[in-house]
Short mmCIF file of C-alpha atoms (C1' of nucleotides) in Angstrom, two decimals:
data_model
loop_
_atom_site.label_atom_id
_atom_site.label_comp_id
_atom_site.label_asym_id
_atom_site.label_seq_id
_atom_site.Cartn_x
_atom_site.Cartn_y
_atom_site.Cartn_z
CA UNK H 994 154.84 140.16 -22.56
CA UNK H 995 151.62 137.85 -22.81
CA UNK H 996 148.73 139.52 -24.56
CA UNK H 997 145.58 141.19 -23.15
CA UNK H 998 143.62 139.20 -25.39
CA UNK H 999 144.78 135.88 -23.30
CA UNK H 1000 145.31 137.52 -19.64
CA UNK H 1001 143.31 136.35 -17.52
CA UNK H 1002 142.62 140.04 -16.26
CA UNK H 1003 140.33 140.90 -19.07
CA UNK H 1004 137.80 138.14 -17.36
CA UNK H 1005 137.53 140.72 -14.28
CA UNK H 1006 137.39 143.92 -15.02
CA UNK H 1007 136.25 146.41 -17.71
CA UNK H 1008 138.78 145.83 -20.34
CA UNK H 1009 136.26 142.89 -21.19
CA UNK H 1010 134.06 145.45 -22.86
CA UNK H 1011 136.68 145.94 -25.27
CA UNK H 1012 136.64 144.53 -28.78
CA UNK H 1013 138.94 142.37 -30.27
CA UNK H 1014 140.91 145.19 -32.32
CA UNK H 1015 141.07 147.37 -29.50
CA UNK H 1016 142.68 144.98 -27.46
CA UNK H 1017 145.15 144.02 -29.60
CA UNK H 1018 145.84 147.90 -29.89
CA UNK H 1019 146.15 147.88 -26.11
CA UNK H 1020 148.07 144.75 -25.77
CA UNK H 1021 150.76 146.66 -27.85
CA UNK H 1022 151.53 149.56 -26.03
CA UNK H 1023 151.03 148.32 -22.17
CA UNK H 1024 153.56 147.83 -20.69
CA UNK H 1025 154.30 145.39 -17.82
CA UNK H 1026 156.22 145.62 -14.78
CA UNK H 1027 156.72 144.13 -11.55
CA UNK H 1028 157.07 145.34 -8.14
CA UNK H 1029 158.16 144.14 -5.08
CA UNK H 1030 156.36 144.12 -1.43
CA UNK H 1031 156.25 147.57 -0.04
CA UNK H 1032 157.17 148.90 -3.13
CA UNK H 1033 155.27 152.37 -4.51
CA UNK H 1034 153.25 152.13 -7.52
CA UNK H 1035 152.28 155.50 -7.24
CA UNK H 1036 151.92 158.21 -4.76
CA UNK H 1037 149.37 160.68 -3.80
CA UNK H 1038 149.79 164.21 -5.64
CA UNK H 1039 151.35 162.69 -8.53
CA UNK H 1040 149.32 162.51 -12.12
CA UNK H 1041 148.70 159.31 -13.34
CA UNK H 1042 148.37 158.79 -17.23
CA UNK H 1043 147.08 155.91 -17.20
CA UNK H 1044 145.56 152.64 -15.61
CA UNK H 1045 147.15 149.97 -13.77
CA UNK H 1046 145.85 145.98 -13.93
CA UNK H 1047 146.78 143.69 -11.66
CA UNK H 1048 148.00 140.77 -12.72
CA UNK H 1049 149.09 139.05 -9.82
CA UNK H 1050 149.18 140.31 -5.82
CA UNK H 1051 147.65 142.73 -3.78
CA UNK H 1052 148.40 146.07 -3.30
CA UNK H 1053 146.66 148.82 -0.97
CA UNK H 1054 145.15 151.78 -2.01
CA UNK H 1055 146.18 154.51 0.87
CA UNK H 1056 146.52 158.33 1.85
CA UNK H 1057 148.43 159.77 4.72
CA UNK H 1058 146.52 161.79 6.62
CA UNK H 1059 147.85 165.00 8.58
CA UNK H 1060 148.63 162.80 11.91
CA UNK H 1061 151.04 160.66 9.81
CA UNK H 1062 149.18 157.87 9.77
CA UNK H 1063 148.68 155.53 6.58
CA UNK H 1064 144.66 155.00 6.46
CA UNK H 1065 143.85 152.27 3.71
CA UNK H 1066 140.97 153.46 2.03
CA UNK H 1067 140.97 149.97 -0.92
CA UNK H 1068 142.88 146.96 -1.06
CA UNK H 1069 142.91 145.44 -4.56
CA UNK H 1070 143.78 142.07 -6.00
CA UNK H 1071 143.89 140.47 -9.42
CA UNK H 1072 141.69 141.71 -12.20
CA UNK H 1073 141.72 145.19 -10.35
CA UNK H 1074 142.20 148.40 -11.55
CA UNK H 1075 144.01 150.87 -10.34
CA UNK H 1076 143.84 154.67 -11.77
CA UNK H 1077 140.43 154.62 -13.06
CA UNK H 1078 139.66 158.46 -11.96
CA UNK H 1079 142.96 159.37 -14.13
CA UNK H 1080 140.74 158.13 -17.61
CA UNK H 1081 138.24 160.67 -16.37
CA UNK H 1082 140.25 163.95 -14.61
CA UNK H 1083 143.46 165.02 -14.73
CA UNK H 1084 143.82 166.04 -11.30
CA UNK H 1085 146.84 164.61 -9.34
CA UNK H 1086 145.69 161.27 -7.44
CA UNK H 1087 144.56 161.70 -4.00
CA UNK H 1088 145.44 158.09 -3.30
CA UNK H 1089 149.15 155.86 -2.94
CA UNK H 1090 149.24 152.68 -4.05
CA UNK H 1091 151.86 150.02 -2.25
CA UNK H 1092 152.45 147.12 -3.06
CA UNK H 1093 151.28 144.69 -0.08
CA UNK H 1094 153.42 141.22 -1.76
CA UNK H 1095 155.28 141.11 -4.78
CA UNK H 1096 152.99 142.06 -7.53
CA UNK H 1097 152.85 141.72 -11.56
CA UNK H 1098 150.83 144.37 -13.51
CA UNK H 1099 150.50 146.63 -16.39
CA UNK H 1100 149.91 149.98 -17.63
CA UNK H 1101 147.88 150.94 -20.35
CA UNK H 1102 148.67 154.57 -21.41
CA UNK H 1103 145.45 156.78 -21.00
CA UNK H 1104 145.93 157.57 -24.55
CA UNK H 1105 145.53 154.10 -25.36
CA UNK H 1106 141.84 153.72 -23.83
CA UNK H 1107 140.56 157.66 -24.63
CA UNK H 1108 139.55 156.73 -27.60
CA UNK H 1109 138.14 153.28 -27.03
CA UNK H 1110 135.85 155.42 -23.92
CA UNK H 1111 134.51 157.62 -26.58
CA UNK H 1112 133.93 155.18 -29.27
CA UNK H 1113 132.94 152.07 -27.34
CA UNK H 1114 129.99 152.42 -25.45
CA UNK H 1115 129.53 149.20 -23.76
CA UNK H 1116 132.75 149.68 -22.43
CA UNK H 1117 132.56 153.42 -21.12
CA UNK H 1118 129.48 152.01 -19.21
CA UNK H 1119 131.70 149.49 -17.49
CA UNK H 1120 133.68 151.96 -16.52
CA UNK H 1121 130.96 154.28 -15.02
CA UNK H 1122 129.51 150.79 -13.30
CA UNK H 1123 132.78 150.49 -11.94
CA UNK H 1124 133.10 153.99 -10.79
CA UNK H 1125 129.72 153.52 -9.26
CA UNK H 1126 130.54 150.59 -7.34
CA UNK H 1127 133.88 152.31 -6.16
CA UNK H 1128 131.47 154.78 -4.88
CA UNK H 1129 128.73 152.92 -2.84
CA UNK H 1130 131.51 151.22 -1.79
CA UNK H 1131 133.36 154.31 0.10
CA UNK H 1132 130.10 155.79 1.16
CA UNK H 1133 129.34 152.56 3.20
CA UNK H 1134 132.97 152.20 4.52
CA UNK H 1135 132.58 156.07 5.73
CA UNK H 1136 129.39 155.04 7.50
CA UNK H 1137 131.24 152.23 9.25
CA UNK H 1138 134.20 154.20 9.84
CA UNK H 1139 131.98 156.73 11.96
CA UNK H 1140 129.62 154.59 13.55
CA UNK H 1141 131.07 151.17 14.31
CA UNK H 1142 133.76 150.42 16.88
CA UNK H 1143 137.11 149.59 16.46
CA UNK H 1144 136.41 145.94 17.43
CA UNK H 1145 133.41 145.47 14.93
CA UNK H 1146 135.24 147.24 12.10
CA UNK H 1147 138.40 144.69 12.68
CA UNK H 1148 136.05 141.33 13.06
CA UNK H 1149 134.48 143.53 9.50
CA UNK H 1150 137.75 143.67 7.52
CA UNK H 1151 138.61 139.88 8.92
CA UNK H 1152 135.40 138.73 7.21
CA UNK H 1153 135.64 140.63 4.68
CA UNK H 1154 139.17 139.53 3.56
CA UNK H 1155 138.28 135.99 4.10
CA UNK H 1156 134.91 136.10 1.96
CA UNK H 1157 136.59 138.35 -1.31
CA UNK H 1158 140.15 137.10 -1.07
CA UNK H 1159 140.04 133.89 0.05
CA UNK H 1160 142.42 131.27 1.85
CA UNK H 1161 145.22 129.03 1.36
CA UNK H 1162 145.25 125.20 1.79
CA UNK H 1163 145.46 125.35 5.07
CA UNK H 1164 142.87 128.08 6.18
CA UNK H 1165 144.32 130.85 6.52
CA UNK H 1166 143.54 134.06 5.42
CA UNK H 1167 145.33 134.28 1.70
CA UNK H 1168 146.29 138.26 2.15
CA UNK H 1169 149.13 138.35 4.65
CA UNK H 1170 148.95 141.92 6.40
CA UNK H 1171 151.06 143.04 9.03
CA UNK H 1172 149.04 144.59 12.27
CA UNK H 1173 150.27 148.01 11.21
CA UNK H 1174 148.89 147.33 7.79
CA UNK H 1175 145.18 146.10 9.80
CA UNK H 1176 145.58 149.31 12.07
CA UNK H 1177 145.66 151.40 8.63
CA UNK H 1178 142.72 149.66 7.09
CA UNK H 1179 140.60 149.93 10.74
CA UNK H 1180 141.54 153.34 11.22
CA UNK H 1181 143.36 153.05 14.84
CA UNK H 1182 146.71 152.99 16.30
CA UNK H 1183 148.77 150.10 15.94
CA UNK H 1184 148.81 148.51 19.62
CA UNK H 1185 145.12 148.63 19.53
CA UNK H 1186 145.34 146.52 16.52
CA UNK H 1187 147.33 144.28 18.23
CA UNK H 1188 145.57 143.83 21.12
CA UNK H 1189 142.32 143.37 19.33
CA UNK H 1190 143.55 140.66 17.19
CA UNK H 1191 144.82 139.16 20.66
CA UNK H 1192 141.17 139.07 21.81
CA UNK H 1193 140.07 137.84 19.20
CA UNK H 1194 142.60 135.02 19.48
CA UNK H 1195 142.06 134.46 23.07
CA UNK H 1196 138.62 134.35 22.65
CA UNK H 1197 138.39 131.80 19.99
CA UNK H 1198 137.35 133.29 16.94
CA UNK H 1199 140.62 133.25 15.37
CA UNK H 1200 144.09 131.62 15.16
CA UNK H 1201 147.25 132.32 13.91
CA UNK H 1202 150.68 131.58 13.02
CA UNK H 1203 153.31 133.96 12.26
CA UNK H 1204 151.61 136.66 10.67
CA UNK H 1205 148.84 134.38 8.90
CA UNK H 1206 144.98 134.44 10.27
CA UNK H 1207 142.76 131.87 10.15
CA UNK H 1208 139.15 132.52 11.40
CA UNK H 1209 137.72 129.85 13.46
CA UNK H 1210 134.17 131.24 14.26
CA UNK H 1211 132.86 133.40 11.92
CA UNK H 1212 129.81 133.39 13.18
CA UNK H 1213 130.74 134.59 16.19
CA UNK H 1214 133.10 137.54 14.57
CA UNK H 1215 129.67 138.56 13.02
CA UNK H 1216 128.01 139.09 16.08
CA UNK H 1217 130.87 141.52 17.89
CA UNK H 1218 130.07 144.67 18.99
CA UNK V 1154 106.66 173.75 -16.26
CA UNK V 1155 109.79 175.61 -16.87
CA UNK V 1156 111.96 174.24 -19.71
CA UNK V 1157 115.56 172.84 -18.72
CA UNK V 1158 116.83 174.81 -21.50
CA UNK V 1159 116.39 177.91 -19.92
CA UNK V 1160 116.75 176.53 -15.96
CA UNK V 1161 119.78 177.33 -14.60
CA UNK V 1162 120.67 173.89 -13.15
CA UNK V 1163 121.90 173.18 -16.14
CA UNK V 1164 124.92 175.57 -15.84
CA UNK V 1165 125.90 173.21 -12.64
CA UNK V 1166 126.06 169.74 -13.37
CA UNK V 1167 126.19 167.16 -16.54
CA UNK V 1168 123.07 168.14 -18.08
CA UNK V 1169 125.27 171.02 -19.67
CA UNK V 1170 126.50 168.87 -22.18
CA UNK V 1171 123.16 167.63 -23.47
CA UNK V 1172 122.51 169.30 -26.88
CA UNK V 1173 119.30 171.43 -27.52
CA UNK V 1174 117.46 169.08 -28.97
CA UNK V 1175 118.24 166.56 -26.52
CA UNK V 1176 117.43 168.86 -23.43
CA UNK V 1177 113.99 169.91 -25.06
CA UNK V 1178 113.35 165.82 -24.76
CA UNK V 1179 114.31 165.88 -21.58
CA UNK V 1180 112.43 168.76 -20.55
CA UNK V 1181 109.41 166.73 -21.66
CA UNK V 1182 108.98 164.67 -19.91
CA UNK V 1183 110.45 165.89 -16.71
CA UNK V 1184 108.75 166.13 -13.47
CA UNK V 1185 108.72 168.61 -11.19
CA UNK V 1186 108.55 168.22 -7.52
CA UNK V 1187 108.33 170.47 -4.48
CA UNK V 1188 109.60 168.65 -1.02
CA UNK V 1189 108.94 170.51 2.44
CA UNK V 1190 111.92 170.71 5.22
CA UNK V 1191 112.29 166.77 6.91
CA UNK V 1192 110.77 165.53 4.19
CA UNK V 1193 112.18 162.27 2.39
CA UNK V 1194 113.09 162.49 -1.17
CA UNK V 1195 114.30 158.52 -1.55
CA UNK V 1196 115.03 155.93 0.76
CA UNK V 1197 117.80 153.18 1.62
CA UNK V 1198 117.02 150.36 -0.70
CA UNK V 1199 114.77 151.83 -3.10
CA UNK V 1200 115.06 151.58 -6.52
CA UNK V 1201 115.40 155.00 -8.19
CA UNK V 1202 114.84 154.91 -11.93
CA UNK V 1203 116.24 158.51 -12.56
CA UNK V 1204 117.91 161.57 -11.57
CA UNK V 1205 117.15 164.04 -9.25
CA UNK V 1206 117.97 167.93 -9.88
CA UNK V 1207 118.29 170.58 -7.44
CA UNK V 1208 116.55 173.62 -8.39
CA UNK V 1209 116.55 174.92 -5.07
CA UNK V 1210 117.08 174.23 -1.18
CA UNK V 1211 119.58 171.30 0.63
CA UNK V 1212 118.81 168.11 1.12
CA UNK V 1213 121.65 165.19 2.79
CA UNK V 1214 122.57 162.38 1.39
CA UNK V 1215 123.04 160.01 4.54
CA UNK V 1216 122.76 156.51 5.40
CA UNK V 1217 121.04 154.65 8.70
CA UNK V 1218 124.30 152.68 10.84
CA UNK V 1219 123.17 149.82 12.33
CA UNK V 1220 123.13 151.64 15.99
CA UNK V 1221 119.77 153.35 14.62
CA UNK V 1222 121.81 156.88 13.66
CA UNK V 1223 121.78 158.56 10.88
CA UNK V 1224 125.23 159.18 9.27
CA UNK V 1225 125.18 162.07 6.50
CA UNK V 1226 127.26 161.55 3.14
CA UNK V 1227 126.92 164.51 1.48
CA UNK V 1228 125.48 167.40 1.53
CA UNK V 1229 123.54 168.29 -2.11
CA UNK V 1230 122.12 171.92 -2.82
CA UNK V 1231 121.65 173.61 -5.92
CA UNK V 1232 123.07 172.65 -9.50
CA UNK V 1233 123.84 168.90 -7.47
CA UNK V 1234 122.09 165.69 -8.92
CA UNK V 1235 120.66 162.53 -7.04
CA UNK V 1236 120.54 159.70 -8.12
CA UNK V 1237 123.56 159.52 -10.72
CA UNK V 1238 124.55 156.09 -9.48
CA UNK V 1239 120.64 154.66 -10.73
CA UNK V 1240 121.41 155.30 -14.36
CA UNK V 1241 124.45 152.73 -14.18
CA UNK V 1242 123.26 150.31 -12.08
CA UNK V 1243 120.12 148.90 -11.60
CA UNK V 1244 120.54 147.68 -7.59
CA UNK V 1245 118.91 149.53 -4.95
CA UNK V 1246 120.17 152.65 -3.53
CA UNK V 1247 122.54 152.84 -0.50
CA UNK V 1248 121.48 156.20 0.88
CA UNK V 1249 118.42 158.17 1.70
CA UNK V 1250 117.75 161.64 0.70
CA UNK V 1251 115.94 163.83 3.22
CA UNK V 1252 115.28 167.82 2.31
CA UNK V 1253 117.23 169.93 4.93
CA UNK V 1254 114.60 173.00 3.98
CA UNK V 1255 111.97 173.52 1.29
CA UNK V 1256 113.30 171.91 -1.81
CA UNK V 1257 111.95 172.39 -5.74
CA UNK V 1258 113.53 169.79 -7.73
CA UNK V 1259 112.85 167.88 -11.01
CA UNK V 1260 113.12 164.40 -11.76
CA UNK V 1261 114.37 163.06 -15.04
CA UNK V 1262 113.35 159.92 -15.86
CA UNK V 1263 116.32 157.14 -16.60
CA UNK V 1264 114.97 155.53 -19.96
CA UNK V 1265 115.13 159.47 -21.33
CA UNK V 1266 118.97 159.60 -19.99
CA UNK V 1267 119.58 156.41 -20.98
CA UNK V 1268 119.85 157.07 -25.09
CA UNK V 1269 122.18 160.18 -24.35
CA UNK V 1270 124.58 158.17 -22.28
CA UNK V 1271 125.05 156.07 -25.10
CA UNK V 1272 125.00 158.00 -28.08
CA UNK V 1273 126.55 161.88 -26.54
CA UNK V 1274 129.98 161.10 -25.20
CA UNK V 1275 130.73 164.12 -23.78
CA UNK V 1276 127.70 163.99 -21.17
CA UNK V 1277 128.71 160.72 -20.39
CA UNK V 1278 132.15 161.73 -19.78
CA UNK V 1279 130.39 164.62 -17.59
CA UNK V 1280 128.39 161.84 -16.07
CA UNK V 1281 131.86 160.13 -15.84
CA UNK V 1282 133.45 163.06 -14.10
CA UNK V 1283 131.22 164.09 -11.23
CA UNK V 1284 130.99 159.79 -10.24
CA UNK V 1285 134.80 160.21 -9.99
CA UNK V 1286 134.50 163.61 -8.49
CA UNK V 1287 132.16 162.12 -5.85
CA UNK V 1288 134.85 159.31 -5.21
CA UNK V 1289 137.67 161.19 -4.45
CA UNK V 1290 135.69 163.52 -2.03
CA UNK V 1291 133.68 159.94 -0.63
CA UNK V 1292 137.36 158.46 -0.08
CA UNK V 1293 138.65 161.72 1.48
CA UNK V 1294 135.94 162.08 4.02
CA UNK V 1295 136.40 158.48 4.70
CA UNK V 1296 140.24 159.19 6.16
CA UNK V 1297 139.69 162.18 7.65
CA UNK V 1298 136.91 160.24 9.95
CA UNK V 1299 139.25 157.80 10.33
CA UNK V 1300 142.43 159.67 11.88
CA UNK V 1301 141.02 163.21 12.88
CA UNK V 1302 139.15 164.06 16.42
CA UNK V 1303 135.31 164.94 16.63
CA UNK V 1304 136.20 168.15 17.29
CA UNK V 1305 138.82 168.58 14.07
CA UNK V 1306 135.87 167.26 11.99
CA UNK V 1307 133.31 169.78 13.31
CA UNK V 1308 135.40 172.50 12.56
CA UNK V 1309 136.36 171.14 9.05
CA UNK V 1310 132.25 171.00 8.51
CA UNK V 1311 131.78 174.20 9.41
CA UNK V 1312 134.85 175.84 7.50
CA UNK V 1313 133.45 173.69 4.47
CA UNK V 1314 129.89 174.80 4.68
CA UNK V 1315 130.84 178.50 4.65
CA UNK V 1316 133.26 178.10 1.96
CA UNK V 1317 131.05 176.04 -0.45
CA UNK V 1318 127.70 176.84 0.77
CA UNK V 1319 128.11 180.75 1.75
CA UNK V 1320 126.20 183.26 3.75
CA UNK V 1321 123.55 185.46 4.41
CA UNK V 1322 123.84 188.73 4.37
CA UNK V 1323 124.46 189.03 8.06
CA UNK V 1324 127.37 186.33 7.61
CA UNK V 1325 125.52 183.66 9.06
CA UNK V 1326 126.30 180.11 7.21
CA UNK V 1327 123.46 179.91 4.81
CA UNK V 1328 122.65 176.46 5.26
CA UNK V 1329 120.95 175.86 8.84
CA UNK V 1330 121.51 172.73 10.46
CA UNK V 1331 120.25 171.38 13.89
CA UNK V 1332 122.52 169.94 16.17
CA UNK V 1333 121.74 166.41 15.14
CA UNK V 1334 122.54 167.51 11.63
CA UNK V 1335 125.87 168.17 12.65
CA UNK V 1336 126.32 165.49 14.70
CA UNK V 1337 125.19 162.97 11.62
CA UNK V 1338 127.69 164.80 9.43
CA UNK V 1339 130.66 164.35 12.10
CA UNK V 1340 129.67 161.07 13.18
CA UNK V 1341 129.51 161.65 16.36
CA UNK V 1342 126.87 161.78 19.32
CA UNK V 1343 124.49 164.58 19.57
CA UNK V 1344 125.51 166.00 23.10
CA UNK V 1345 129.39 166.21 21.87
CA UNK V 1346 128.31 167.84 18.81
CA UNK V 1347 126.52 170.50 21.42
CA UNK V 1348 129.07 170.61 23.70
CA UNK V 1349 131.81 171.14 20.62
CA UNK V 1350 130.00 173.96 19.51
CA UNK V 1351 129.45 175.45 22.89
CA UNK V 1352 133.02 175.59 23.12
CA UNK V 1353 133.90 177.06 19.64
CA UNK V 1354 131.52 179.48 20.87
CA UNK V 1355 133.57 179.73 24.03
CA UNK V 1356 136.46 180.44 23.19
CA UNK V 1357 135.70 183.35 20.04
CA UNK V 1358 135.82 180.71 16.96
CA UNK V 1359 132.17 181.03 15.82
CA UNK V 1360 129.10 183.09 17.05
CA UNK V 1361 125.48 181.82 17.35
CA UNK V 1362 121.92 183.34 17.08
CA UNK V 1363 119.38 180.64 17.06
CA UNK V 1364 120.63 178.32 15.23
CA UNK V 1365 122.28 180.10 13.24
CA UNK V 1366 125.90 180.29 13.05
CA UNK V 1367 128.05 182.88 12.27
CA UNK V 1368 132.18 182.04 11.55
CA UNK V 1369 134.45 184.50 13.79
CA UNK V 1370 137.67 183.23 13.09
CA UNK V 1371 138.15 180.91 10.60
CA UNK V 1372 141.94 180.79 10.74
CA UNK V 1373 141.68 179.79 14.51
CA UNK V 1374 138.93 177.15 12.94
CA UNK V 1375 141.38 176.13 10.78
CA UNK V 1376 143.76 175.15 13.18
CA UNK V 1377 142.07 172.88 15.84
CA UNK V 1378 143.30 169.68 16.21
"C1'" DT U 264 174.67 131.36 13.03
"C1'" DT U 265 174.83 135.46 15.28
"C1'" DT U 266 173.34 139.96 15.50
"C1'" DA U 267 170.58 143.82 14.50
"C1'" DA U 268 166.31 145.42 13.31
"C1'" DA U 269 161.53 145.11 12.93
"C1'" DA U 270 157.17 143.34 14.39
"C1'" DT U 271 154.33 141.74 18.02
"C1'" DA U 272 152.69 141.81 22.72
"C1'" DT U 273 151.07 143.79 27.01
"C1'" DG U 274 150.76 146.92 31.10
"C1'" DA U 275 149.88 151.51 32.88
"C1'" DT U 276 147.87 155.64 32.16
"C1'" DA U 277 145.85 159.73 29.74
"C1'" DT U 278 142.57 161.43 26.57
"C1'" DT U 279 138.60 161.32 23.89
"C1'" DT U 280 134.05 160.25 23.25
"C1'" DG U 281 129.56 158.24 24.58
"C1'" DT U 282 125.64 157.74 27.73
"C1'" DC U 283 122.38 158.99 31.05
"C1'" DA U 284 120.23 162.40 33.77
"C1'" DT U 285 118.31 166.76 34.22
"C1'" DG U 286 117.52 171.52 33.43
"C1'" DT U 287 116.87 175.38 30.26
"C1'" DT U 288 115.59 177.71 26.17
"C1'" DA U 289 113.19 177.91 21.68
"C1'" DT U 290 109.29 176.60 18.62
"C1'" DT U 291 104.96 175.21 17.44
"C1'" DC U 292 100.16 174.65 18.01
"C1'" DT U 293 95.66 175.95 19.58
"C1'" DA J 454 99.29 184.11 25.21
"C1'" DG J 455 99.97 179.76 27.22
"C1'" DA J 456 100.74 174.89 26.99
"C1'" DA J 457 103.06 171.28 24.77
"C1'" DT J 458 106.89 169.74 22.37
"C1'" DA J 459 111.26 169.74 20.50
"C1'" DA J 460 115.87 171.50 20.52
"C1'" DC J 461 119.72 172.92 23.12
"C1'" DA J 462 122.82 172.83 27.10
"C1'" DT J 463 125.64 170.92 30.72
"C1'" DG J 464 127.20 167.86 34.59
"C1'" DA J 465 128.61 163.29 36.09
"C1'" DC J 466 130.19 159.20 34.92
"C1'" DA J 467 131.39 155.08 31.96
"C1'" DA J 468 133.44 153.14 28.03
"C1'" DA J 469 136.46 153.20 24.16
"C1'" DT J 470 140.67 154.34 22.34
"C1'" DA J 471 145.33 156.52 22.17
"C1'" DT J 472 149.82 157.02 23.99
"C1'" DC J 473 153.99 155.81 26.22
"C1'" DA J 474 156.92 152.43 28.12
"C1'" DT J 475 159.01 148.17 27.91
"C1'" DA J 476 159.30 143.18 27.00
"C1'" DT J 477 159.32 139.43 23.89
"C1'" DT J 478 159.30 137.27 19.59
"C1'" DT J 479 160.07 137.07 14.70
"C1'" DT J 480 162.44 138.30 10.61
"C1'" DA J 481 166.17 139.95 7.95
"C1'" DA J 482 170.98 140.84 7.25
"C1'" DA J 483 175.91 140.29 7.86
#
DNA sequence: TTTAAAATATGATATTTGTCATGTTATTCT
DNA sequence: AGAATAACATGACAAATATCATATTTTAAA
């Protein structure tokens, strides 16, 4: 297992903050693993002791509410954390994490990183800055969620993927989500996914093939309502 | 001025974990600020340089969709602090704070917080706490206005209110909201927020006087879908 | 490759929610 | 108190979205 010191993780996300030492203490006791699309990480009501980098992939960050449904609440990609309210409570996690491709990541024991929260400031306060980004974050999705249609919030999540995530050589949209996994993110029933995505399609603003998106007018995704 | 060593809002949030000599400094340099009902406490895209501390009243953390309504966040009353995400990052704020009735608060400026956050790790791990607190409650709300109806919501609001916020002593919820209130908590339009609690009303759930409202039957509340 | 299963697509229809209009009841101000 | 204003209420209708049914296509498995 490569080190933390050399992962290119420790570029993204708050394990920068760490020193040299306490990486190398880290870098000894994660461990790494790899999962497979569709595969749980974690579930909601279980405790988590620890956090979770991704290495490689995407996973989504979901909780099933009382209809049945699957509503995606974060997706998350490389140099993401996952468990970040397990340093700080130990409440069982409100949120499931599945993996959305095959995925590479590792753990770092809570114990591992207690002591480096206390001790290190700089890296406690990348933490909290984290936190508080997670947090404006969800806020403005909620606003969204209850005040934009269905149509905006899927032309939203389009752009949105497209402008964090990227695309592949050819175009298209480098997160490949199935309409079911779209209908989770949107909040609304699978056909309506569907047929919004075949608008959208009809009308020009995207293509596909297979499963893959490409956006051909983004300007004009921007400007649905 | 009273001192914040002796105010009780320091029983309710992360101030508790400041030391004596650290909440006399505080205390210092504190200001203290009465707002009257509708009045606005911050903006959207101001920059706060502090914290906010309810001594007394409600105010509502909510945020202006672009279709020109307001869409409430959070509720804050006494013990609750604004502002938290300010001292960890330095952009503008997402969310406007507008007092729901008269308010006394006190503002703390951030270059006082600022040295305790990096040299008292247990009130940054308080500070640490209620961010991730707010998170999980943030991402919450978000599903449930996702996947439940208006009218689920509005009853979830109401049960929520009564069970965090109390009554008076004539068992009417505590914390009076107008219509539009609700509706901005719900996310919904203002006449379905009237009509939903005409029918609550209706049909034995909740009583009204004014606009005041009065819980009949919670279990029956609890169980509208 | 063939077959079974899953994902996508689309129509028909029901339900939920929003909008506009209009009337009524409370509040506030003088 | 009386007028003005804001808040509440409700009907009628339109629009958005969900649900159910049923093809079609794609993907995975034997």
């Amino acid at each position: 297992m490569s080190k933390c010191q050399s992962c290119i993780i420790k570029e993204f996300n708050a394990l920068k903050s760490l020193t040299r030492d306490e990486l190398m203490r880290v870098s000894a006791c994660k461990t790494g693993k790899l999962y497979k699309k569709g595969e749980v990480i974690f579930e909601e009501g279980e405790t988590i002791n620890g956090v979770y980098c991704v290495k490689d992939g995407v996973c989504k960050l979901s909780k099933l509410s009382e209809n049945g449904k699957d509503q995606v609440v974060k997706l998350v990609v490389k140099g993401g954390l996952l468990g970040k309210r397990s340093l700080v409570s130990d409440q069982k996690t409100n949120l499931s994490a599945i993996a959305l491709n095959d995925m590479e990541m590792c753990f770092i024991p809570k114990s591992e990183i207690m002591s480096d929260l206390s001790k290190n400031p700089k890296f406690t306060m990348d933490v909290l800055k984290e936190m508080a980004n997670d947090l404006k974050d969800s806020d403005d999705s909620l606003v969204d969620m209850a005040q934009k249609s269905v149509k905006t919030r899927m032309a939203d999540i389009l752009l949105y993927i497209h402008d964090n995530f990227g695309t592949d050589d050819e175009g298209y949209l480098s997160i490949i989500l199935s309409r079911e996994d779209y209908a989770g993110i949107v909040g609304t029933a699978t056909e309506s996914a569907i047929r919004i995505l075949s608008q959208f399609k009809k009308e020009g603003y995207i293509s596909t093939k297979g499963k893959r998106i490409k956006i051909e007018d983004d300007k004009g995704l921007k400007w649905i309502e």
